PDB file of C-alpha atoms in Angstrom:
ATOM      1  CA  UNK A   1      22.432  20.653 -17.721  1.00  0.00           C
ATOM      2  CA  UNK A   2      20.819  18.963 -14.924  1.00  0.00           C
ATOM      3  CA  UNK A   3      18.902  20.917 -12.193  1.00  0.00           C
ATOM      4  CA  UNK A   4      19.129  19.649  -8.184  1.00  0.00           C
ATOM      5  CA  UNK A   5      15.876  19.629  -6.905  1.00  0.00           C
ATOM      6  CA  UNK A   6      14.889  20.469  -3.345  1.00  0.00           C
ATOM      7  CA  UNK A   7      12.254  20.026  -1.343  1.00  0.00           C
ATOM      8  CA  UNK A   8      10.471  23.761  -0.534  1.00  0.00           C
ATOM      9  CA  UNK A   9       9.867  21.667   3.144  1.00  0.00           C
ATOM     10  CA  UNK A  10      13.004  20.374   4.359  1.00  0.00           C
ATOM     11  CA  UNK A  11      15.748  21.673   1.638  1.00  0.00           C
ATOM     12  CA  UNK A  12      16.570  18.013   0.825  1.00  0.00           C
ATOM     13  CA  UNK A  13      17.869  16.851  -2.470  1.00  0.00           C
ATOM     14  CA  UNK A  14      16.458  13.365  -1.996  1.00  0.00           C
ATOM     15  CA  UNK A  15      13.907  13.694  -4.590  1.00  0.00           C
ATOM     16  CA  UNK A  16      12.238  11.059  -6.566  1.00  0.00           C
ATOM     17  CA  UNK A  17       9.542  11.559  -9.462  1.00  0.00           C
ATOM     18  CA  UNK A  18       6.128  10.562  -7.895  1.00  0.00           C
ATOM     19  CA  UNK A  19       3.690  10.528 -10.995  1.00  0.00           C
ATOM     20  CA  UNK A  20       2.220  13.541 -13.093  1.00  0.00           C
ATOM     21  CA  UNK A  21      -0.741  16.169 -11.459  1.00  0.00           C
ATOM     22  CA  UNK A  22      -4.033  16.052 -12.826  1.00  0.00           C
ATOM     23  CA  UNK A  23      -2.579  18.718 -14.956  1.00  0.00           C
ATOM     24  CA  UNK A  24      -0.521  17.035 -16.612  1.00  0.00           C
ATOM     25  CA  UNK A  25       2.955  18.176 -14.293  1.00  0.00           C
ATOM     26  CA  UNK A  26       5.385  16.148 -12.796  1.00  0.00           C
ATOM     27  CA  UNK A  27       5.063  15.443  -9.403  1.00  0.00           C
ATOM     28  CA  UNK A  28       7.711  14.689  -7.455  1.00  0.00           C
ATOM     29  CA  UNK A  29       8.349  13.346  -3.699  1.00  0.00           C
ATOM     30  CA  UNK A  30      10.531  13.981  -1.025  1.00  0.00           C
ATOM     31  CA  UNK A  31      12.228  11.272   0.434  1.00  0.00           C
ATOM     32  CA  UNK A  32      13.478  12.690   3.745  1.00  0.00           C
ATOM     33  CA  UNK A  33       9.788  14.071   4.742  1.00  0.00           C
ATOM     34  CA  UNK A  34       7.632  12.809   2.093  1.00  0.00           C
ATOM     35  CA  UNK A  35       6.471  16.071   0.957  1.00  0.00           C
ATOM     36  CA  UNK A  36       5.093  16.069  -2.887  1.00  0.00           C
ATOM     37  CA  UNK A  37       5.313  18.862  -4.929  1.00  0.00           C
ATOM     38  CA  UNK A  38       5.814  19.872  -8.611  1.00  0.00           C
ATOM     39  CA  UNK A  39       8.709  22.089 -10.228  1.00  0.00           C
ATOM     40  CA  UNK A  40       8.067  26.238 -10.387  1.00  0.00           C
ATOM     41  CA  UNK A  41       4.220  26.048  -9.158  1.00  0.00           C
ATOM     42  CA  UNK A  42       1.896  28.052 -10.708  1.00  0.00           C
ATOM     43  CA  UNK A  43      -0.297  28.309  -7.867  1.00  0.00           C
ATOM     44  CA  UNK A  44       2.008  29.441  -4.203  1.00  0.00           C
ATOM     45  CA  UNK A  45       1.187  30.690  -0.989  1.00  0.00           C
ATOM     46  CA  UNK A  46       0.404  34.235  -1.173  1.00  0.00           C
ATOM     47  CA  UNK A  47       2.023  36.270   1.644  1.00  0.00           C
ATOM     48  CA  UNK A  48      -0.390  38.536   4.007  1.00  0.00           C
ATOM     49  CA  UNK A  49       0.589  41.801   1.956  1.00  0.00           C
ATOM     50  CA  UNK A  50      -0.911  40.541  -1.427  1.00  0.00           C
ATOM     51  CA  UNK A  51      -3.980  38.896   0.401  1.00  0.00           C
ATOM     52  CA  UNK A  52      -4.413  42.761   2.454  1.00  0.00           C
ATOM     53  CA  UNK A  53      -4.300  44.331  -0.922  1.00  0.00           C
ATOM     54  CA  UNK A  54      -6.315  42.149  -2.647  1.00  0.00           C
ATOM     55  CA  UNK A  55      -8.763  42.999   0.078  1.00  0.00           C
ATOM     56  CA  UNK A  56      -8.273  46.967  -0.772  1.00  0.00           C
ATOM     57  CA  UNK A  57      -8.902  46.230  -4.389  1.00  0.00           C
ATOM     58  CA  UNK A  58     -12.248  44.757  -3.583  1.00  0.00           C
ATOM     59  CA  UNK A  59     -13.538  47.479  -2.707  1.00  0.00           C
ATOM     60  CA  UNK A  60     -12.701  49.446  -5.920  1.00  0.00           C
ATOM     61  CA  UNK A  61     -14.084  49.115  -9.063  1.00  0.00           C
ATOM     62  CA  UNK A  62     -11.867  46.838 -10.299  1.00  0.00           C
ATOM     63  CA  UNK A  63     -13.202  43.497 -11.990  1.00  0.00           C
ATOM     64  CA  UNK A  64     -11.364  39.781 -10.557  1.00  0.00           C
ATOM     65  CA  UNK A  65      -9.405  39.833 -14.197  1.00  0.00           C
ATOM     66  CA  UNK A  66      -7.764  43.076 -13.349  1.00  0.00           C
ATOM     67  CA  UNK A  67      -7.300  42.170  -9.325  1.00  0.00           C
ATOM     68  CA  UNK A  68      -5.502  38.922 -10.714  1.00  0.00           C
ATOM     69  CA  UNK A  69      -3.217  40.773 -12.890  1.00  0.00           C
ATOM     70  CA  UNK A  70      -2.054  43.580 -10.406  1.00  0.00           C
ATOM     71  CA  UNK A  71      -1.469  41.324  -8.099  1.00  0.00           C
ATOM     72  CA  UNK A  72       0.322  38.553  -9.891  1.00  0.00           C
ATOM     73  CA  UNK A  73      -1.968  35.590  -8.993  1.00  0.00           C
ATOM     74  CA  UNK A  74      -3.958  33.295 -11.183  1.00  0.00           C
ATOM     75  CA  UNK A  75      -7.440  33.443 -11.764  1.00  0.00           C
ATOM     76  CA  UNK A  76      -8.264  30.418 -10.430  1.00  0.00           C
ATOM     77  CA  UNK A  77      -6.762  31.373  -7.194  1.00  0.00           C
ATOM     78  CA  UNK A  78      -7.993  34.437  -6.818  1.00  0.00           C
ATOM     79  CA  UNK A  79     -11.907  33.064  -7.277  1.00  0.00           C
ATOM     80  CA  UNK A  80     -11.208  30.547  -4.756  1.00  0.00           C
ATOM     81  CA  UNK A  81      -9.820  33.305  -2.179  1.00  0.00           C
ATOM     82  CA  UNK A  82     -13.024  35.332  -3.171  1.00  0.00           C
ATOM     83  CA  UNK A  83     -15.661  32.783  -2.786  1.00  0.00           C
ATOM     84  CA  UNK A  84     -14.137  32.477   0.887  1.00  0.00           C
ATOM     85  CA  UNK A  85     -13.805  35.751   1.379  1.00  0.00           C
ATOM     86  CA  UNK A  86     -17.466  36.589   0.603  1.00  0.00           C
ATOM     87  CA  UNK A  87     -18.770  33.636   2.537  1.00  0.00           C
ATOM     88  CA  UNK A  88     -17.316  35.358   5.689  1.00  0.00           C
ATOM     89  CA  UNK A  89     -19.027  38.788   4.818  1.00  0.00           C
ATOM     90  CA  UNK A  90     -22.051  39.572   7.443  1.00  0.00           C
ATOM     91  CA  UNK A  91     -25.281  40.297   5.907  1.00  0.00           C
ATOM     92  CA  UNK A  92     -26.551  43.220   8.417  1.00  0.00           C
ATOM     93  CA  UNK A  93     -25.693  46.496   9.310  1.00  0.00           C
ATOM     94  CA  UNK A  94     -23.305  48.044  11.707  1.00  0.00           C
ATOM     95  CA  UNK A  95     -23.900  51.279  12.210  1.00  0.00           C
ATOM     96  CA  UNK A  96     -23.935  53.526  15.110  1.00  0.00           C
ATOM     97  CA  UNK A  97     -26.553  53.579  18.944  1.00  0.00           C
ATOM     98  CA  UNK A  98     -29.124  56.467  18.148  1.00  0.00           C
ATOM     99  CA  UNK A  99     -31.385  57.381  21.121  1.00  0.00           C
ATOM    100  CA  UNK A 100     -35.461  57.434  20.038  1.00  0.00           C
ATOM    101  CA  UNK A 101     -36.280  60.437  18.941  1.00  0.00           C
ATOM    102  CA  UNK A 102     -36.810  62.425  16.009  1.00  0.00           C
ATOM    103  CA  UNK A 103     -34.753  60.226  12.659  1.00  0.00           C
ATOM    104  CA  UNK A 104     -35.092  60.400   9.188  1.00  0.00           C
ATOM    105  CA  UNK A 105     -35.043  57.897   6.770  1.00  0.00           C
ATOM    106  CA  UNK A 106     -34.351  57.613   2.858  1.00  0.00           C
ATOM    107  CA  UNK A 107     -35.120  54.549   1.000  1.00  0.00           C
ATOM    108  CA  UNK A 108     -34.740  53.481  -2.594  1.00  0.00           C
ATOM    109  CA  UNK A 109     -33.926  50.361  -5.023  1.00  0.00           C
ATOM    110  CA  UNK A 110     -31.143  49.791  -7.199  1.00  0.00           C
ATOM    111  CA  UNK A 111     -31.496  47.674 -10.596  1.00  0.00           C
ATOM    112  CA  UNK A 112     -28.790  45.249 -10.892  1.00  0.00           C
ATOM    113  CA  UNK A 113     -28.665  41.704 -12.617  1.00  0.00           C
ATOM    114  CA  UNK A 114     -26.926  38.072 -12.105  1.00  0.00           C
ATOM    115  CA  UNK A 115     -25.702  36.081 -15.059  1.00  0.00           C
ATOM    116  CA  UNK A 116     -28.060  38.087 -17.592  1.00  0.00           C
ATOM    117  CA  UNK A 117     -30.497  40.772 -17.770  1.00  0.00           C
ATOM    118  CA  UNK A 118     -33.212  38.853 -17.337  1.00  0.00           C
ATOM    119  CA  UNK A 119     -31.923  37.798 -13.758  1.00  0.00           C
ATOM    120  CA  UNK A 120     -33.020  40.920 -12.156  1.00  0.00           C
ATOM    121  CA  UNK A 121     -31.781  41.776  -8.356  1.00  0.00           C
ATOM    122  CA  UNK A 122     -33.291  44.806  -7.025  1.00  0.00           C
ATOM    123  CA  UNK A 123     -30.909  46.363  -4.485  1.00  0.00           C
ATOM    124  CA  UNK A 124     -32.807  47.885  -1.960  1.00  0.00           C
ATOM    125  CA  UNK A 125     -31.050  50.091   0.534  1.00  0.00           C
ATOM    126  CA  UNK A 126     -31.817  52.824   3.226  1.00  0.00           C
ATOM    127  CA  UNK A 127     -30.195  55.440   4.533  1.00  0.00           C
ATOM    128  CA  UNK A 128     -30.060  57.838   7.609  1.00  0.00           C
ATOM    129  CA  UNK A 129     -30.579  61.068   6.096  1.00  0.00           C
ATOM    130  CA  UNK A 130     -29.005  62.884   9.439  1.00  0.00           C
ATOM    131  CA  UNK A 131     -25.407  60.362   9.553  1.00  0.00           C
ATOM    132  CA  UNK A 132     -25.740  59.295   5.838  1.00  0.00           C
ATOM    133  CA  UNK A 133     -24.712  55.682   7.107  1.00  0.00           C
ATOM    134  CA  UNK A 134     -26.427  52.921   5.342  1.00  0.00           C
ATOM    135  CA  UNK A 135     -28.978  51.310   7.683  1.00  0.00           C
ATOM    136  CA  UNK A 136     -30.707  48.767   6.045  1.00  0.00           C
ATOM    137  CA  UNK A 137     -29.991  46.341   2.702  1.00  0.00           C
ATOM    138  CA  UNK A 138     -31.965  43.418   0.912  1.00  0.00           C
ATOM    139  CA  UNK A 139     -31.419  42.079  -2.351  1.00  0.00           C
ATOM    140  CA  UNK A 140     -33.880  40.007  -4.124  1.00  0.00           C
ATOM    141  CA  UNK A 141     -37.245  40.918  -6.539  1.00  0.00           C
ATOM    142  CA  UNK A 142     -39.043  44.144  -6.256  1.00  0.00           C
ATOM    143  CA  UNK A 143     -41.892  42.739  -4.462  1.00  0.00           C
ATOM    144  CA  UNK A 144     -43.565  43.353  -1.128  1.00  0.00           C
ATOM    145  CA  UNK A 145     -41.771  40.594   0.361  1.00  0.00           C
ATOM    146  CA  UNK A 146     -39.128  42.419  -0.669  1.00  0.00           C
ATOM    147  CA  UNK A 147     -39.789  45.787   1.000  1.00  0.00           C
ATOM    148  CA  UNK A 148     -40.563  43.831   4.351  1.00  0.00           C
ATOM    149  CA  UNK A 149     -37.208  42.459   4.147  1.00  0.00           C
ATOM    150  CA  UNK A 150     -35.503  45.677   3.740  1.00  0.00           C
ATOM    151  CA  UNK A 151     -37.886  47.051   6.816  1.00  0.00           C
ATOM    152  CA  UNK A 152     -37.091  44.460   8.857  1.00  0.00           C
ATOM    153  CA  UNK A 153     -33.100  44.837   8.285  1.00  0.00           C
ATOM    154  CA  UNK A 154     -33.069  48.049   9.821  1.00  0.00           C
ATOM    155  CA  UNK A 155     -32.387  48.788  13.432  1.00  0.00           C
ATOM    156  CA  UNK A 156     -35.398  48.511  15.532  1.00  0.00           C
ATOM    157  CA  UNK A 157     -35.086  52.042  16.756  1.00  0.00           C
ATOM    158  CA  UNK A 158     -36.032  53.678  13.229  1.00  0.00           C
ATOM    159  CA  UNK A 159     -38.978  50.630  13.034  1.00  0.00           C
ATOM    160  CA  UNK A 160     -40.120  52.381  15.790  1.00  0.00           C
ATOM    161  CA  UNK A 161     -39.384  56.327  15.475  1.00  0.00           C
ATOM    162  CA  UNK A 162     -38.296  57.287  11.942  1.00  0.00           C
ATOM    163  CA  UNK A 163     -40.163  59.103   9.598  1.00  0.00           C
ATOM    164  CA  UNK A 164     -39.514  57.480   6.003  1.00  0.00           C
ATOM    165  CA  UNK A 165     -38.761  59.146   2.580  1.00  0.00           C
ATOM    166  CA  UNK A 166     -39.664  56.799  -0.213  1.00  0.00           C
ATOM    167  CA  UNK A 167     -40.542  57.043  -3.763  1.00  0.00           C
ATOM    168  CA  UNK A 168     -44.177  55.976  -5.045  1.00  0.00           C
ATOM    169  CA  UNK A 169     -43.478  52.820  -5.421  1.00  0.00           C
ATOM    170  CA  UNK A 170     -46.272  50.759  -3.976  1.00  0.00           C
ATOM    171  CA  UNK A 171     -44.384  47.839  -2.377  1.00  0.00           C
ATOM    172  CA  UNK A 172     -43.542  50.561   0.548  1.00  0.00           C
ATOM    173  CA  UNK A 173     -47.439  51.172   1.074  1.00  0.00           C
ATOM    174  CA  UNK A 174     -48.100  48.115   3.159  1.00  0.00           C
ATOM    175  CA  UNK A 175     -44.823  47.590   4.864  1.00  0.00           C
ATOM    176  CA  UNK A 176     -44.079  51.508   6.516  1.00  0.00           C
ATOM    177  CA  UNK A 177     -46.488  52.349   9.131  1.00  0.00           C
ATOM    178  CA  UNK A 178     -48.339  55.186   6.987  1.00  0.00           C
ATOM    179  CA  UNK A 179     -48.193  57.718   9.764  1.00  0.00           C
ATOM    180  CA  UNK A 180     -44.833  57.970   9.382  1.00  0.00           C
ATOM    181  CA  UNK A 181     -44.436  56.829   5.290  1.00  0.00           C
ATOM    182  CA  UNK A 182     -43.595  59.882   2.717  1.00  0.00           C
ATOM    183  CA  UNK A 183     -43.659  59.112  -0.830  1.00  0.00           C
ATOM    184  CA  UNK A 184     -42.422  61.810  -2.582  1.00  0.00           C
ATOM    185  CA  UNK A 185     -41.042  62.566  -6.185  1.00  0.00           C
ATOM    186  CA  UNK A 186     -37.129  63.173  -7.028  1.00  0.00           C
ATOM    187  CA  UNK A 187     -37.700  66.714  -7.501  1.00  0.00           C
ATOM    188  CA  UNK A 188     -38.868  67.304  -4.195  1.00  0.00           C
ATOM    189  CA  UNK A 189     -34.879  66.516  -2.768  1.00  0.00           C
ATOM    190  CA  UNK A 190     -36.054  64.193  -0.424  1.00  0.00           C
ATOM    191  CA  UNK A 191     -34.669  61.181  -1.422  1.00  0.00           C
ATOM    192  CA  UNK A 192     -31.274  63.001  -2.606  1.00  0.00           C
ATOM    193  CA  UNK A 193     -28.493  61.311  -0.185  1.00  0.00           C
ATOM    194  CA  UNK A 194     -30.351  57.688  -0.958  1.00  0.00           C
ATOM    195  CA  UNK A 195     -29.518  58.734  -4.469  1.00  0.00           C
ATOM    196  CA  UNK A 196     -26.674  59.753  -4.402  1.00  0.00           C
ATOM    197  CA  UNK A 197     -25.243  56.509  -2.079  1.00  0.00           C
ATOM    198  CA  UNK A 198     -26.665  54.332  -5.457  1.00  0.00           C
ATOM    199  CA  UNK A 199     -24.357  56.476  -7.787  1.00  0.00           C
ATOM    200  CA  UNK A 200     -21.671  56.008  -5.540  1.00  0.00           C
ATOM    201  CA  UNK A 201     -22.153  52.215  -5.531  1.00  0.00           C
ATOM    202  CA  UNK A 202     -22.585  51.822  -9.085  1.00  0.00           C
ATOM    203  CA  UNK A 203     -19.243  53.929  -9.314  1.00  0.00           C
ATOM    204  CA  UNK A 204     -17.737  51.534  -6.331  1.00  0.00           C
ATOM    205  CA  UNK A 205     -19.091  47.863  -7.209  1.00  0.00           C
ATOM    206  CA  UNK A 206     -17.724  46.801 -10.596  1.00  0.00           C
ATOM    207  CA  UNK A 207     -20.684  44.415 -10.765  1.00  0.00           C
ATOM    208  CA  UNK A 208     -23.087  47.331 -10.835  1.00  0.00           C
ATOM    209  CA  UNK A 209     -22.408  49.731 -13.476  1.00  0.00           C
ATOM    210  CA  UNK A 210     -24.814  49.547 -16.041  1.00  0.00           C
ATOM    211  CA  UNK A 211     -22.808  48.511 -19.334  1.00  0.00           C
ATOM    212  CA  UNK A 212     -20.082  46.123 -18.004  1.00  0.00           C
ATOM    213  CA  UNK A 213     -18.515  42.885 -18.573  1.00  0.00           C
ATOM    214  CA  UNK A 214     -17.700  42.238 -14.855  1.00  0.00           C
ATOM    215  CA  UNK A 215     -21.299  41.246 -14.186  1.00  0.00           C
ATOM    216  CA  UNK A 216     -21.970  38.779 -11.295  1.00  0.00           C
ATOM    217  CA  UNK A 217     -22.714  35.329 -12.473  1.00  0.00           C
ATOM    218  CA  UNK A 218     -22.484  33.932  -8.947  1.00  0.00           C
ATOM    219  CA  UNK A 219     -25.829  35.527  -6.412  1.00  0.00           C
ATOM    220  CA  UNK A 220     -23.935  34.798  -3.203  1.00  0.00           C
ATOM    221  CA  UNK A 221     -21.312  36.694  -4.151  1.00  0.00           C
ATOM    222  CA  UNK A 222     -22.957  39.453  -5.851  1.00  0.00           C
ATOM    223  CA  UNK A 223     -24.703  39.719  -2.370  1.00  0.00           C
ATOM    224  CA  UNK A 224     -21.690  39.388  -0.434  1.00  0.00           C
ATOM    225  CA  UNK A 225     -20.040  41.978  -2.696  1.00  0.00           C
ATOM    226  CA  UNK A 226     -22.517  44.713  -2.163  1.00  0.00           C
ATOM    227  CA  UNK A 227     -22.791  44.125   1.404  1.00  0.00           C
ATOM    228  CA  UNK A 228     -18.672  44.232   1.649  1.00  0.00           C
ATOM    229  CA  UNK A 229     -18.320  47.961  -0.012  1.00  0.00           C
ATOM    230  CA  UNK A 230     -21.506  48.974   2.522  1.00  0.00           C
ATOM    231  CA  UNK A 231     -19.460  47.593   5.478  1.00  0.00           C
ATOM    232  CA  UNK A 232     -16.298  49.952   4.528  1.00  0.00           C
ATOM    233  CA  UNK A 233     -18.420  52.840   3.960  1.00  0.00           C
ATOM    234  CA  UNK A 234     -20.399  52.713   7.115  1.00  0.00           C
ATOM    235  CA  UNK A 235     -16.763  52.350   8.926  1.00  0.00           C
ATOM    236  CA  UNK A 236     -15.519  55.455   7.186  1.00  0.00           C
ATOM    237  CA  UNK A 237     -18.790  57.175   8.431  1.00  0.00           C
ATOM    238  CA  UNK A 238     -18.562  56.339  11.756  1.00  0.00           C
ATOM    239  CA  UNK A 239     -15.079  57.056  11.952  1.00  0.00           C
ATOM    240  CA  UNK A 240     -15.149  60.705  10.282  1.00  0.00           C
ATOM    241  CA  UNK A 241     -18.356  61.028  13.267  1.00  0.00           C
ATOM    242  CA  UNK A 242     -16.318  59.797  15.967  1.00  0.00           C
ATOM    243  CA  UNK A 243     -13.472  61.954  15.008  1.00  0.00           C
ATOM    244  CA  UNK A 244     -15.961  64.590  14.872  1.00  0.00           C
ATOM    245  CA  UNK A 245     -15.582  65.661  11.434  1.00  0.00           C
ATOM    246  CA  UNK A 246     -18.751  65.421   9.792  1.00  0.00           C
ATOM    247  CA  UNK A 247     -17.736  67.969   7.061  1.00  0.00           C
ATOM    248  CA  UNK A 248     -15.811  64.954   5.794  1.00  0.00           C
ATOM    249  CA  UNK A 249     -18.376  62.325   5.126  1.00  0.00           C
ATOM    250  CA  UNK A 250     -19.142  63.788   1.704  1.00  0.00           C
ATOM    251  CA  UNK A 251     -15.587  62.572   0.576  1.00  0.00           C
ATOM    252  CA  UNK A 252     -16.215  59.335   1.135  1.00  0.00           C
ATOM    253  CA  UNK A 253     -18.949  59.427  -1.491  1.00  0.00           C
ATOM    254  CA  UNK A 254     -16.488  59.993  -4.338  1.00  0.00           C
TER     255      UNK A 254
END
């Protein structure tokens, strides 16, 4: 039994065989519009639906594998559409206009690794302890360089008027004006909602929990990644604030 081709372009049957794919397919040519393609494609253009839910799904924790195979594309094609993705992801925060006054700021650092264990990234983060949004991120070493970067990521209203909340670890020392720096130990609750934001993104980000195999072996995107999930969480926050329903931000951290 012989099957008609025709040409996904211009419906034509005027097909001739136009040499094998690097694959090892056969390629075949349109006469009528010269369009080459190959029999039953593996890789096809994915329709807006799968690409908005495969947007969803990156924000769960949900490694590529298992993105790939709920959504019915190939690996390949999904990393591709993930590389680009990530490459569009802004690396600063959006959060809401505070007037100076009186703010309050936790900070901590999250362990987290690229490609093996002896690749350490530190994920350091801050948080508004009054709106909960995340209002500064840097990833990198646990240096000093480190903490300036994180300082200097955060709106220039709380570099001028917050009081900080950190632990004791001495990067902080020479980077937060000391008039205004609090290091303080876990028991005294001060640093509880920076915390509890890390458990929530080691819960979130696949590439963060502790014993996985869906580790980052790529920085950029283990950057971009991070910085994606604190994007959708600071737009649920400001949303639930704008809606004024406050009461409702603690859902978002589960």
């Amino acid at each position: 039994m012989t099957i008609e081709l025709t040409c996904p372009t211009c419906g034509s049957h005027d097909i001739s065989k136009n040499g094998t794919t690097r694959r090892g397919k056969q390629n075949y040519k349109c006469r009528d519009c010269n369009r080459q393609f190959v029999e039953d494609p593996q890789w096809k253009p994915k329709d807006k639906d799968t690409q908005s839910l495969i947007d969803l799904l990156l924000l769960e924790k949900i490694p590529l594998a298992g993105i790939a195979r709920a959504t019915g594309v190939s690996n390949s094609w999904l990393q591709d559409y993930v590389n680009a993705y990530y490459e569009a992801v802004p690396q600063e925060v959006e959060v809401l206009p505070k007037a100076k006054g009186k703010l309050t700021v936790q900070m901590d650092e999250l362990w987290s690794f690229v490609g093996h264990k002896g690749n350490k990234q530190w994920v350091w983060l801050a948080l508004d302890a009054n709106t909960r949004e995340v209002i500064g991120c840097h990833i990198g070493d646990r240096s000093r360089d480190s903490a300036r970067e994180l300082w200097a990521s955060l709106p220039s209203v709380y570099r001028q008027c917050a009081t900080v909340y950190t632990d004791f670890w001495e990067a902080y020392e020479s980077v937060i004006p000391a008039k205004r720096h609090r290091a303080v130990g876990k028991d005294s609750g001060l640093t509880s909602y920076i915390e509890r934001f890390n458990n929530t993104l080691r819960q979130r980000v696949s590439r963060l929990v502790r014993k996985t195999l869906s580790f980052s072996k790529k920085l950029d995107n283990h950057i971009a990644a991070i910085w994606n999930f604190i994007h959708e969480y600071n737009r649920l926050i400001r949303e639930k604030i704008l809606n004024n329903q406050p009461s409702a931000i603690f859902s978002i951290l589960y």
